[in-house]
Amino acid sequence: TIRDKGIVNNKLSNALMQKLEKEGIPTHYVQEINDRDTFVKKVEIVPLEVIVRNVAAGSFSKKYGVPEGTALNNRVVEFSLKSDELGDPMINDSQITAIGVATQAELDELRAMALRVDELMTELFAKCGIRLVDFKLEFGRAGGELLLCDEISPDSCRLWDAETNRKMDKDRFRRDLGNVLDGYRDVLARLQAAHV
């Protein structure tokens, strides 16, 4: 348990969702109620994680032997099936459509939305001196529309200081780097200073 991490993530995610909504990305966000609670639209979750990678890190570096921190020649979009029992395996378009998780039209829309989110967040974080390494998104269906759901926070993004590459995200916990909450608070403070 990391005391107050939920508060920081709630504020970060809500600020980012509102910013993305203003830029034309439909989200489930409705209203922040207090430090820990937020109203969101009810959705049917699409059981996929959409992962966007700008820099080699984590499992990508391990799987493909690319040194962590290597800038990629192009952005990578991956899908993984949301299934704790199966270990959230990577899954491709034809597999997704074959088992009926989503249609090809939905996958095309998810990919386009994820890449647009990447553009917007990369620009936003760069203004705050933060490098957006990679992140995962989740989406849901509501009223015939795909909405960005779940959260966007240092729990779902890799965020590095642009000058030092200091990790400001979940890897502080995973790699036992200490001061987990300080990294998260630093991200929130920088976004607030940029008036997000």
mmCIF file of C-alpha atoms in Angstrom:
data_model
loop_
_atom_site.group_PDB
_atom_site.id
_atom_site.type_symbol
_atom_site.label_atom_id
_atom_site.label_comp_id
_atom_site.label_asym_id
_atom_site.label_seq_id
_atom_site.Cartn_x
_atom_site.Cartn_y
_atom_site.Cartn_z
ATOM 1 C CA THR A 1 0.000 0.000 0.000
ATOM 2 C CA ILE A 2 1.314 3.426 -0.957
ATOM 3 C CA ARG A 3 -0.593 6.025 1.009
ATOM 4 C CA ASP A 4 -2.282 8.737 -1.103
ATOM 5 C CA LYS A 5 -1.213 7.219 -4.450
ATOM 6 C CA GLY A 6 -4.905 6.823 -5.329
ATOM 7 C CA ILE A 7 -5.485 10.532 -4.747
ATOM 8 C CA VAL A 8 -2.588 11.515 -7.016
ATOM 9 C CA ASN A 9 -3.692 9.047 -9.729
ATOM 10 C CA ASN A 10 -7.308 10.237 -9.538
ATOM 11 C CA LYS A 11 -6.293 13.872 -10.013
ATOM 12 C CA LEU A 12 -3.792 13.055 -12.781
ATOM 13 C CA SER A 13 -6.164 10.814 -14.691
ATOM 14 C CA ASN A 14 -9.054 13.250 -14.454
ATOM 15 C CA ALA A 15 -6.919 16.167 -15.661
ATOM 16 C CA LEU A 16 -5.646 14.127 -18.610
ATOM 17 C CA MET A 17 -9.112 12.814 -19.504
ATOM 18 C CA GLN A 18 -10.508 16.360 -19.528
ATOM 19 C CA LYS A 19 -7.622 17.591 -21.687
ATOM 20 C CA LEU A 20 -8.096 14.720 -24.155
ATOM 21 C CA GLU A 21 -11.868 15.291 -24.246
ATOM 22 C CA LYS A 22 -11.259 18.945 -25.199
ATOM 23 C CA GLU A 23 -9.045 17.699 -28.037
ATOM 24 C CA GLY A 24 -11.802 15.484 -29.450
ATOM 25 C CA ILE A 25 -11.102 12.139 -27.758
ATOM 26 C CA PRO A 26 -14.376 10.817 -26.306
ATOM 27 C CA THR A 27 -13.891 9.602 -22.714
ATOM 28 C CA HIS A 28 -15.959 8.138 -19.916
ATOM 29 C CA TYR A 29 -15.096 11.060 -17.599
ATOM 30 C CA VAL A 30 -18.056 12.982 -16.133
ATOM 31 C CA GLN A 31 -16.991 14.743 -12.919
ATOM 32 C CA GLU A 32 -14.464 14.536 -10.090
ATOM 33 C CA ILE A 33 -16.429 14.237 -6.844
ATOM 34 C CA ASN A 34 -13.576 14.405 -4.346
ATOM 35 C CA ASP A 35 -9.923 13.407 -4.026
ATOM 36 C CA ARG A 36 -10.692 9.722 -4.433
ATOM 37 C CA ASP A 37 -13.990 9.500 -6.333
ATOM 38 C CA THR A 38 -15.000 10.335 -9.891
ATOM 39 C CA PHE A 39 -18.254 9.914 -11.781
ATOM 40 C CA VAL A 40 -17.828 8.157 -15.136
ATOM 41 C CA LYS A 41 -20.177 6.958 -17.857
ATOM 42 C CA LYS A 42 -21.238 3.330 -17.698
ATOM 43 C CA VAL A 43 -19.617 1.355 -20.505
ATOM 44 C CA GLU A 44 -19.188 -2.188 -21.755
ATOM 45 C CA ILE A 45 -15.429 -2.662 -21.529
ATOM 46 C CA VAL A 46 -13.707 -3.886 -24.691
ATOM 47 C CA PRO A 47 -11.516 -6.679 -23.253
ATOM 48 C CA LEU A 48 -8.322 -5.355 -24.847
ATOM 49 C CA GLU A 49 -5.419 -3.275 -23.651
ATOM 50 C CA VAL A 50 -4.091 -0.952 -26.342
ATOM 51 C CA ILE A 51 -0.377 -0.324 -25.789
ATOM 52 C CA VAL A 52 1.534 2.465 -27.529
ATOM 53 C CA ARG A 53 5.339 2.480 -27.429
ATOM 54 C CA ASN A 54 7.592 5.402 -28.348
ATOM 55 C CA VAL A 55 10.782 4.154 -26.686
ATOM 56 C CA ALA A 56 12.031 0.623 -26.007
ATOM 57 C CA ALA A 57 11.452 -0.335 -22.377
ATOM 58 C CA GLY A 58 10.121 -3.095 -20.153
ATOM 59 C CA SER A 59 8.802 -6.220 -21.841
ATOM 60 C CA PHE A 60 9.497 -4.803 -25.316
ATOM 61 C CA SER A 61 13.211 -4.535 -24.530
ATOM 62 C CA LYS A 62 13.258 -8.030 -23.016
ATOM 63 C CA LYS A 63 11.344 -9.706 -25.865
ATOM 64 C CA TYR A 64 13.187 -8.105 -28.751
ATOM 65 C CA GLY A 65 16.644 -7.462 -27.288
ATOM 66 C CA VAL A 66 16.452 -3.702 -27.826
ATOM 67 C CA PRO A 67 18.311 -1.752 -25.126
ATOM 68 C CA GLU A 68 15.993 0.135 -22.800
ATOM 69 C CA GLY A 69 15.825 3.816 -23.702
ATOM 70 C CA THR A 70 16.319 3.275 -27.442
ATOM 71 C CA ALA A 71 14.075 5.601 -29.452
ATOM 72 C CA LEU A 72 11.994 3.524 -31.860
ATOM 73 C CA ASN A 73 11.952 4.271 -35.596
ATOM 74 C CA ASN A 74 8.164 4.439 -35.466
ATOM 75 C CA ARG A 75 5.454 4.214 -32.862
ATOM 76 C CA VAL A 76 4.358 0.693 -31.996
ATOM 77 C CA VAL A 77 0.729 -0.191 -31.266
ATOM 78 C CA GLU A 78 0.056 -3.547 -29.609
ATOM 79 C CA PHE A 79 -3.097 -5.242 -28.383
ATOM 80 C CA SER A 80 -3.254 -7.604 -25.458
ATOM 81 C CA LEU A 81 -6.274 -9.609 -24.378
ATOM 82 C CA LYS A 82 -7.509 -8.523 -20.938
ATOM 83 C CA SER A 83 -7.444 -11.832 -19.090
ATOM 84 C CA ASP A 84 -5.729 -12.326 -15.747
ATOM 85 C CA GLU A 85 -6.178 -16.100 -16.119
ATOM 86 C CA LEU A 86 -4.254 -16.102 -19.418
ATOM 87 C CA GLY A 87 -1.677 -13.491 -18.376
ATOM 88 C CA ASP A 88 -2.954 -10.743 -20.716
ATOM 89 C CA PRO A 89 -1.418 -12.283 -23.867
ATOM 90 C CA MET A 90 -0.567 -10.214 -26.924
ATOM 91 C CA ILE A 91 -3.139 -10.702 -29.669
ATOM 92 C CA ASN A 92 -3.302 -9.539 -33.293
ATOM 93 C CA ASP A 93 -6.159 -8.184 -35.397
ATOM 94 C CA SER A 94 -7.099 -11.466 -37.035
ATOM 95 C CA GLN A 95 -7.139 -13.281 -33.699
ATOM 96 C CA ILE A 96 -9.258 -10.525 -32.140
ATOM 97 C CA THR A 97 -11.835 -10.608 -34.929
ATOM 98 C CA ALA A 98 -11.770 -14.436 -35.068
ATOM 99 C CA ILE A 99 -12.869 -14.763 -31.433
ATOM 100 C CA GLY A 100 -15.323 -11.855 -31.628
ATOM 101 C CA VAL A 101 -13.669 -9.489 -29.145
ATOM 102 C CA ALA A 102 -13.957 -6.542 -31.566
ATOM 103 C CA THR A 103 -14.641 -5.871 -35.230
ATOM 104 C CA GLN A 104 -11.951 -4.734 -37.644
ATOM 105 C CA ALA A 105 -13.665 -1.338 -37.856
ATOM 106 C CA GLU A 106 -13.443 -1.033 -34.058
ATOM 107 C CA LEU A 107 -9.773 -2.055 -34.095
ATOM 108 C CA ASP A 108 -9.035 0.561 -36.739
ATOM 109 C CA GLU A 109 -10.776 3.179 -34.585
ATOM 110 C CA LEU A 110 -8.997 2.031 -31.397
ATOM 111 C CA ARG A 111 -5.625 2.223 -33.151
ATOM 112 C CA ALA A 112 -6.351 5.692 -34.557
ATOM 113 C CA MET A 113 -7.565 6.983 -31.185
ATOM 114 C CA ALA A 114 -4.551 5.530 -29.372
ATOM 115 C CA LEU A 115 -2.141 7.184 -31.804
ATOM 116 C CA ARG A 116 -3.958 10.519 -31.430
ATOM 117 C CA VAL A 117 -3.781 10.190 -27.625
ATOM 118 C CA ASP A 118 -0.060 9.492 -28.016
ATOM 119 C CA GLU A 119 0.439 12.673 -30.068
ATOM 120 C CA LEU A 120 -1.462 14.801 -27.573
ATOM 121 C CA MET A 121 0.148 13.325 -24.459
ATOM 122 C CA THR A 122 3.660 13.328 -25.929
ATOM 123 C CA GLU A 123 3.315 17.051 -26.636
ATOM 124 C CA LEU A 124 1.754 17.756 -23.247
ATOM 125 C CA PHE A 125 4.336 15.836 -21.229
ATOM 126 C CA ALA A 126 7.200 17.333 -23.269
ATOM 127 C CA LYS A 127 6.076 20.793 -22.109
ATOM 128 C CA CYS A 128 6.494 19.506 -18.553
ATOM 129 C CA GLY A 129 9.979 18.093 -19.130
ATOM 130 C CA ILE A 130 8.694 14.507 -19.187
ATOM 131 C CA ARG A 131 9.361 11.853 -21.834
ATOM 132 C CA LEU A 132 6.346 9.630 -22.602
ATOM 133 C CA VAL A 133 7.988 6.242 -23.107
ATOM 134 C CA ASP A 134 4.914 4.032 -23.433
ATOM 135 C CA PHE A 135 1.421 3.588 -22.031
ATOM 136 C CA LYS A 136 -1.640 1.384 -22.123
ATOM 137 C CA LEU A 137 -5.217 2.446 -22.712
ATOM 138 C CA GLU A 138 -8.567 0.776 -22.213
ATOM 139 C CA PHE A 139 -11.783 1.526 -24.045
ATOM 140 C CA GLY A 140 -15.467 0.821 -23.608
ATOM 141 C CA ARG A 141 -18.614 0.889 -25.716
ATOM 142 C CA ALA A 142 -21.505 3.192 -24.848
ATOM 143 C CA GLY A 143 -24.352 4.283 -27.097
ATOM 144 C CA GLY A 144 -22.652 2.913 -30.204
ATOM 145 C CA GLU A 145 -19.467 4.882 -29.484
ATOM 146 C CA LEU A 146 -16.013 3.862 -28.300
ATOM 147 C CA LEU A 147 -14.890 5.814 -25.222
ATOM 148 C CA LEU A 148 -11.486 6.056 -23.572
ATOM 149 C CA CYS A 149 -11.885 4.517 -20.098
ATOM 150 C CA ASP A 150 -10.062 3.368 -16.992
ATOM 151 C CA GLU A 151 -7.196 5.672 -15.994
ATOM 152 C CA ILE A 152 -4.152 7.411 -17.387
ATOM 153 C CA SER A 153 -1.567 7.708 -14.640
ATOM 154 C CA PRO A 154 1.984 6.692 -13.725
ATOM 155 C CA ASP A 155 0.453 3.260 -13.079
ATOM 156 C CA SER A 156 -0.441 2.915 -16.768
ATOM 157 C CA CYS A 157 2.340 4.999 -18.376
ATOM 158 C CA ARG A 158 6.124 4.950 -18.383
ATOM 159 C CA LEU A 159 7.212 8.528 -17.743
ATOM 160 C CA TRP A 160 10.867 9.575 -17.559
ATOM 161 C CA ASP A 161 12.395 12.933 -16.753
ATOM 162 C CA ALA A 162 13.370 14.357 -20.163
ATOM 163 C CA GLU A 163 16.852 15.400 -19.040
ATOM 164 C CA THR A 164 17.920 12.663 -16.622
ATOM 165 C CA ASN A 165 15.700 9.691 -17.669
ATOM 166 C CA ARG A 166 14.746 9.351 -13.982
ATOM 167 C CA LYS A 167 11.738 7.057 -13.802
ATOM 168 C CA MET A 168 8.605 8.778 -12.480
ATOM 169 C CA ASP A 169 6.168 5.869 -12.798
ATOM 170 C CA LYS A 170 5.262 2.305 -11.748
ATOM 171 C CA ASP A 171 8.827 1.132 -12.428
ATOM 172 C CA ARG A 172 9.913 2.961 -9.258
ATOM 173 C CA PHE A 173 7.956 0.249 -7.400
ATOM 174 C CA ARG A 174 8.679 -2.669 -9.757
ATOM 175 C CA ARG A 175 12.431 -2.056 -9.668
ATOM 176 C CA ASP A 176 12.582 -1.103 -5.995
ATOM 177 C CA LEU A 177 13.906 2.393 -6.764
ATOM 178 C CA GLY A 178 12.180 3.916 -3.723
ATOM 179 C CA ASN A 179 10.213 7.162 -3.371
ATOM 180 C CA VAL A 180 7.366 5.869 -5.547
ATOM 181 C CA LEU A 181 4.901 8.536 -4.475
ATOM 182 C CA ASP A 182 7.461 11.310 -4.991
ATOM 183 C CA GLY A 183 7.717 10.376 -8.682
ATOM 184 C CA TYR A 184 3.928 10.392 -9.047
ATOM 185 C CA ARG A 185 3.610 13.710 -7.196
ATOM 186 C CA ASP A 186 6.299 15.224 -9.405
ATOM 187 C CA VAL A 187 4.292 14.309 -12.524
ATOM 188 C CA LEU A 188 1.129 15.870 -11.041
ATOM 189 C CA ALA A 189 2.970 19.036 -9.961
ATOM 190 C CA ARG A 190 4.478 19.505 -13.415
ATOM 191 C CA LEU A 191 1.107 19.039 -15.118
ATOM 192 C CA GLN A 192 -0.534 21.487 -12.712
ATOM 193 C CA ALA A 193 2.244 24.015 -13.358
ATOM 194 C CA ALA A 194 1.473 23.635 -17.084
ATOM 195 C CA HIS A 195 -2.207 24.376 -16.263
ATOM 196 C CA VAL A 196 -3.533 20.984 -17.330
#
